[in-house]
XYZ file of C-alpha atoms in Angstrom:
299
model
C -8.556 53.525 38.785
C -7.030 52.888 35.382
C -7.191 49.334 34.150
C -3.835 47.650 34.182
C -2.402 46.786 30.797
C -2.199 43.116 29.911
C 1.405 42.017 29.730
C 2.452 40.411 26.476
C 4.353 37.164 26.527
C 7.852 37.353 25.075
C 7.806 36.530 21.391
C 9.411 33.248 20.460
C 12.624 33.444 18.508
C 11.119 31.308 15.766
C 8.402 33.925 15.291
C 10.992 36.634 14.573
C 12.732 34.792 11.770
C 12.287 36.074 8.237
C 9.537 34.421 6.264
C 12.037 33.089 3.731
C 13.225 30.436 6.179
C 9.868 29.390 7.562
C 8.747 25.869 6.805
C 5.562 25.410 4.860
C 2.785 24.651 7.336
C 1.867 20.998 7.501
C -1.670 19.887 6.805
C -3.913 18.964 9.684
C -5.041 15.358 9.932
C -8.481 16.376 8.702
C -7.052 18.316 5.758
C -4.751 15.406 4.908
C -7.672 12.997 4.762
C -9.660 15.471 2.675
C -6.882 15.815 0.085
C -6.485 12.038 -0.178
C -10.242 11.372 -0.447
C -10.728 14.081 -3.047
C -7.825 12.810 -5.152
C -9.156 9.234 -5.047
C -12.647 10.389 -6.006
C -11.429 12.450 -8.967
C -9.181 9.616 -10.157
C -12.087 7.158 -10.117
C -14.336 9.593 -11.969
C -11.588 10.239 -14.513
C -11.074 6.532 -15.126
C -14.816 6.040 -15.567
C -15.011 8.931 -18.045
C -12.104 7.576 -20.075
C -13.627 4.083 -20.057
C -16.781 5.323 -21.810
C -14.935 7.733 -24.090
C -16.323 10.912 -22.511
C -13.388 13.156 -23.394
C -15.115 16.372 -22.308
C -15.732 15.051 -18.818
C -12.202 13.633 -18.698
C -10.701 17.023 -19.546
C -12.762 18.663 -16.823
C -11.675 16.092 -14.252
C -8.034 16.426 -15.284
C -8.345 20.179 -14.757
C -9.846 19.607 -11.309
C -6.970 17.292 -10.418
C -4.434 19.861 -11.574
C -6.150 22.692 -9.699
C -6.207 20.648 -6.500
C -2.447 20.096 -6.650
C -2.392 16.838 -8.584
C -0.284 13.859 -7.650
C 2.326 16.016 -5.909
C -0.218 17.321 -3.386
C -1.586 13.818 -2.919
C 1.890 12.459 -2.224
C 2.597 15.254 0.266
C -0.623 14.450 2.099
C 0.168 10.730 2.049
C 3.667 11.315 3.439
C 2.262 13.417 6.272
C -0.341 10.767 6.953
C 2.445 8.171 7.264
C 4.518 10.272 9.660
C 5.505 8.744 12.987
C 3.855 11.656 14.771
C 0.528 10.484 13.377
C 1.258 6.776 13.784
C 0.745 6.178 10.084
C 3.705 3.966 9.106
C 1.998 0.725 8.092
C 5.356 -0.985 7.583
C 5.775 -1.242 11.361
C 3.201 -4.029 11.282
C 5.103 -5.846 8.538
C 8.396 -5.659 10.431
C 6.754 -7.135 13.515
C 5.159 -9.951 11.528
C 8.279 -10.819 9.548
C 10.403 -11.026 12.686
C 7.941 -13.561 14.063
C 7.577 -15.396 10.758
C 11.248 -15.941 9.966
C 12.427 -19.531 10.527
C 13.756 -20.197 14.052
C 17.362 -20.207 12.866
C 16.977 -16.708 11.413
C 15.563 -14.925 14.462
C 18.912 -14.161 16.001
C 21.239 -11.333 15.041
C 20.131 -9.794 11.771
C 23.681 -9.351 10.536
C 24.204 -13.138 10.605
C 21.588 -13.820 7.933
C 20.919 -12.723 4.363
C 18.471 -9.872 4.036
C 15.071 -10.535 2.548
C 14.510 -8.921 -0.822
C 11.487 -6.652 -0.705
C 9.695 -4.725 -3.443
C 7.786 -1.747 -2.054
C 5.224 -0.508 -4.557
C 4.031 3.067 -4.153
C 6.957 3.997 -1.925
C 6.896 7.549 -0.596
C 9.585 7.474 2.095
C 12.998 5.863 2.495
C 13.104 5.991 6.299
C 10.062 3.920 7.236
C 10.204 0.970 9.633
C 11.100 -1.530 6.902
C 13.987 0.595 5.710
C 15.359 1.026 9.232
C 14.895 -2.575 10.363
C 18.003 -4.050 8.738
C 15.919 -7.069 7.674
C 15.281 -6.064 4.069
C 17.170 -5.379 0.886
C 14.741 -2.755 -0.406
C 13.651 -1.953 -3.943
C 11.287 1.017 -3.916
C 9.152 2.130 -6.830
C 6.481 4.776 -7.411
C 4.718 6.301 -10.398
C 6.358 9.664 -9.685
C 9.384 9.346 -7.434
C 10.034 12.094 -4.911
C 13.418 10.703 -3.806
C 16.575 9.449 -5.603
C 16.320 6.101 -3.762
C 12.827 5.518 -5.153
C 12.678 4.383 -8.770
C 10.077 5.904 -11.092
C 8.275 2.785 -12.263
C 4.703 1.727 -12.997
C 4.225 -1.658 -11.326
C 1.691 -2.633 -13.984
C 4.397 -2.199 -16.644
C 7.312 -3.546 -14.630
C 8.993 -6.470 -16.475
C 8.626 -9.872 -14.847
C 11.827 -11.673 -13.812
C 12.592 -14.582 -16.121
C 12.331 -18.157 -14.820
C 16.105 -18.432 -14.995
C 16.632 -15.215 -13.023
C 13.764 -15.386 -10.515
C 15.960 -16.593 -7.644
C 18.302 -13.655 -8.128
C 15.913 -10.959 -9.323
C 12.710 -12.001 -7.553
C 11.526 -10.899 -4.124
C 10.665 -12.529 -0.831
C 8.041 -9.888 -0.075
C 6.021 -7.503 -2.223
C 4.360 -4.646 -0.354
C 1.118 -3.105 -1.632
C 0.319 -0.737 1.204
C -2.588 1.557 0.312
C -1.821 0.962 -3.353
C -4.584 -1.352 -4.617
C -7.254 1.103 -3.478
C -5.540 3.823 -5.552
C -6.242 1.910 -8.772
C -9.288 3.488 -10.363
C -11.258 0.401 -11.434
C -12.068 -3.052 -10.079
C -10.503 -4.948 -12.995
C -7.237 -3.043 -12.627
C -7.100 -3.932 -8.930
C -7.519 -7.586 -9.760
C -4.771 -7.430 -12.364
C -2.441 -5.754 -9.884
C -2.941 -8.581 -7.395
C -2.507 -11.161 -10.150
C 0.872 -9.720 -11.165
C 2.428 -9.991 -7.709
C 3.047 -13.739 -7.819
C 5.345 -13.414 -10.834
C 7.771 -11.335 -8.731
C 7.921 -13.674 -5.716
C 10.673 -16.245 -5.367
C 10.990 -19.387 -3.301
C 14.375 -18.167 -2.128
C 17.235 -20.096 -0.638
C 17.355 -17.951 2.491
C 13.940 -19.145 3.620
C 14.916 -22.798 3.343
C 12.984 -25.676 1.822
C 9.222 -25.781 1.286
C 8.521 -26.914 4.863
C 10.726 -24.186 6.278
C 9.175 -21.641 3.973
C 5.671 -22.531 5.148
C 6.738 -22.040 8.749
C 8.256 -18.686 7.855
C 5.232 -17.414 5.867
C 7.446 -16.471 2.924
C 7.362 -15.559 0.098
C 4.489 -13.206 0.784
C 2.371 -10.246 -0.183
C 1.905 -7.506 2.407
C -1.446 -5.947 1.593
C -2.909 -2.899 3.332
C -6.341 -1.507 2.520
C -8.543 1.157 4.077
C -10.777 -0.847 6.405
C -14.068 0.241 4.771
C -12.922 -1.347 1.489
C -13.614 -4.708 3.130
C -15.785 -3.989 6.168
C -18.331 -1.728 4.459
C -18.181 -2.483 0.751
C -21.191 -3.442 -1.299
C -19.048 -5.772 -3.432
C -16.235 -7.047 -1.206
C -16.105 -8.665 2.216
C -13.561 -10.797 4.071
C -14.844 -14.053 2.568
C -14.793 -12.673 -0.963
C -11.246 -11.355 -0.557
C -10.182 -14.710 0.877
C -11.643 -16.517 -2.157
C -9.853 -14.169 -4.575
C -6.507 -14.552 -2.841
C -6.877 -18.345 -2.575
C -7.573 -18.492 -6.295
C -4.397 -16.479 -6.931
C -2.365 -18.959 -4.882
C -2.176 -17.305 -1.449
C -2.752 -18.463 2.101
C -3.587 -15.898 4.748
C -0.939 -16.024 7.454
C -1.797 -12.924 9.448
C -4.288 -10.086 9.495
C -4.966 -7.078 11.674
C -7.864 -4.643 11.787
C -7.204 -1.176 13.156
C -9.609 1.735 13.359
C -8.815 2.805 9.791
C -6.814 0.061 8.082
C -6.772 -3.652 7.336
C -3.362 -5.344 7.207
C -2.709 -8.764 5.651
C 0.260 -11.054 5.180
C -0.530 -13.525 2.393
C 1.901 -16.405 1.851
C 2.322 -17.371 -1.784
C 2.458 -21.097 -2.497
C 2.653 -20.903 -6.286
C -1.003 -21.027 -7.214
C -0.652 -24.095 -9.484
C -4.153 -25.354 -8.736
C -5.682 -21.965 -9.370
C -4.108 -21.688 -12.806
C -5.943 -24.823 -13.919
C -9.353 -23.407 -12.979
C -11.495 -21.165 -15.164
C -13.011 -19.007 -12.446
C -14.027 -15.374 -12.784
C -14.723 -13.082 -9.842
C -17.218 -10.579 -11.144
C -18.559 -7.441 -9.553
C -21.620 -8.638 -7.693
C -23.477 -7.263 -4.716
C -22.719 -9.034 -1.471
C -24.038 -6.581 1.096
C -26.953 -4.318 0.139
C -27.457 -0.924 1.711
C -27.402 2.685 0.622
C -24.605 3.540 3.041
C -22.163 1.024 1.530
C -19.194 2.028 -0.628
C -18.576 0.611 -4.104
C -15.041 -0.719 -3.699
C -14.568 -3.954 -5.632
C -11.886 -6.301 -6.944
C -12.617 -8.176 -10.156
C -10.695 -11.066 -11.731
C -11.483 -11.855 -15.358
């Protein structure tokens, strides 16, 4: 008896479309993480080579970065990693915290109250939770903007608001979500954190000092890969707390997920810290060959 032929399933309409209209396949979660890790590693090696004047090594690393797709590929991977389908929008945590932190009189209808001015550093998308919430008046910047609503701006070169203009041009929140860990060296990370306070304002919409303390504003929203703090040779929770206290911050909220650490740091001006001559050097806190070398240094 002849074997019966296996019936083929009807081909989907999408499979019959010409290749010219097919979308580029998205990266898998594993591939996304690989692209991001590789880019970070090459950037750190490049920075180290430049720091010691090894131009030959630097040229080789720059070629590797270019061959791997460069910043554009890294940004594409980061955007996919932040997609709602993968639960990667860290700004959802900020929206939840800010709603709880706003003074009691501001927790009603959003339209009744002034929006909070927010500076999002390293912005990749314009439709994240913060942008959709209606709470924020957003300013978005990135080294290489991929959208007309994101300004091309290096935060480390961004002009500070003047003392006379800080209430108008300053911000109630600065977001550094997965940005500090992108900086290639420990000193640069410290300088990035140090700069934030100059952009924060003690704005009228958050009330007087007492009201502001209750509302946890102005603030820095800081997101780091969890291993930067939980498994670093040079940084732990206590060390980060000491650094942020020195810079004039009080930790209002924190959250540890499987992959990320979220913080909301209220800025109180840091007047006491400015009078101290304290340096946070790169020193081993937790020994072990399996530790990573992430560090934050203040000079």
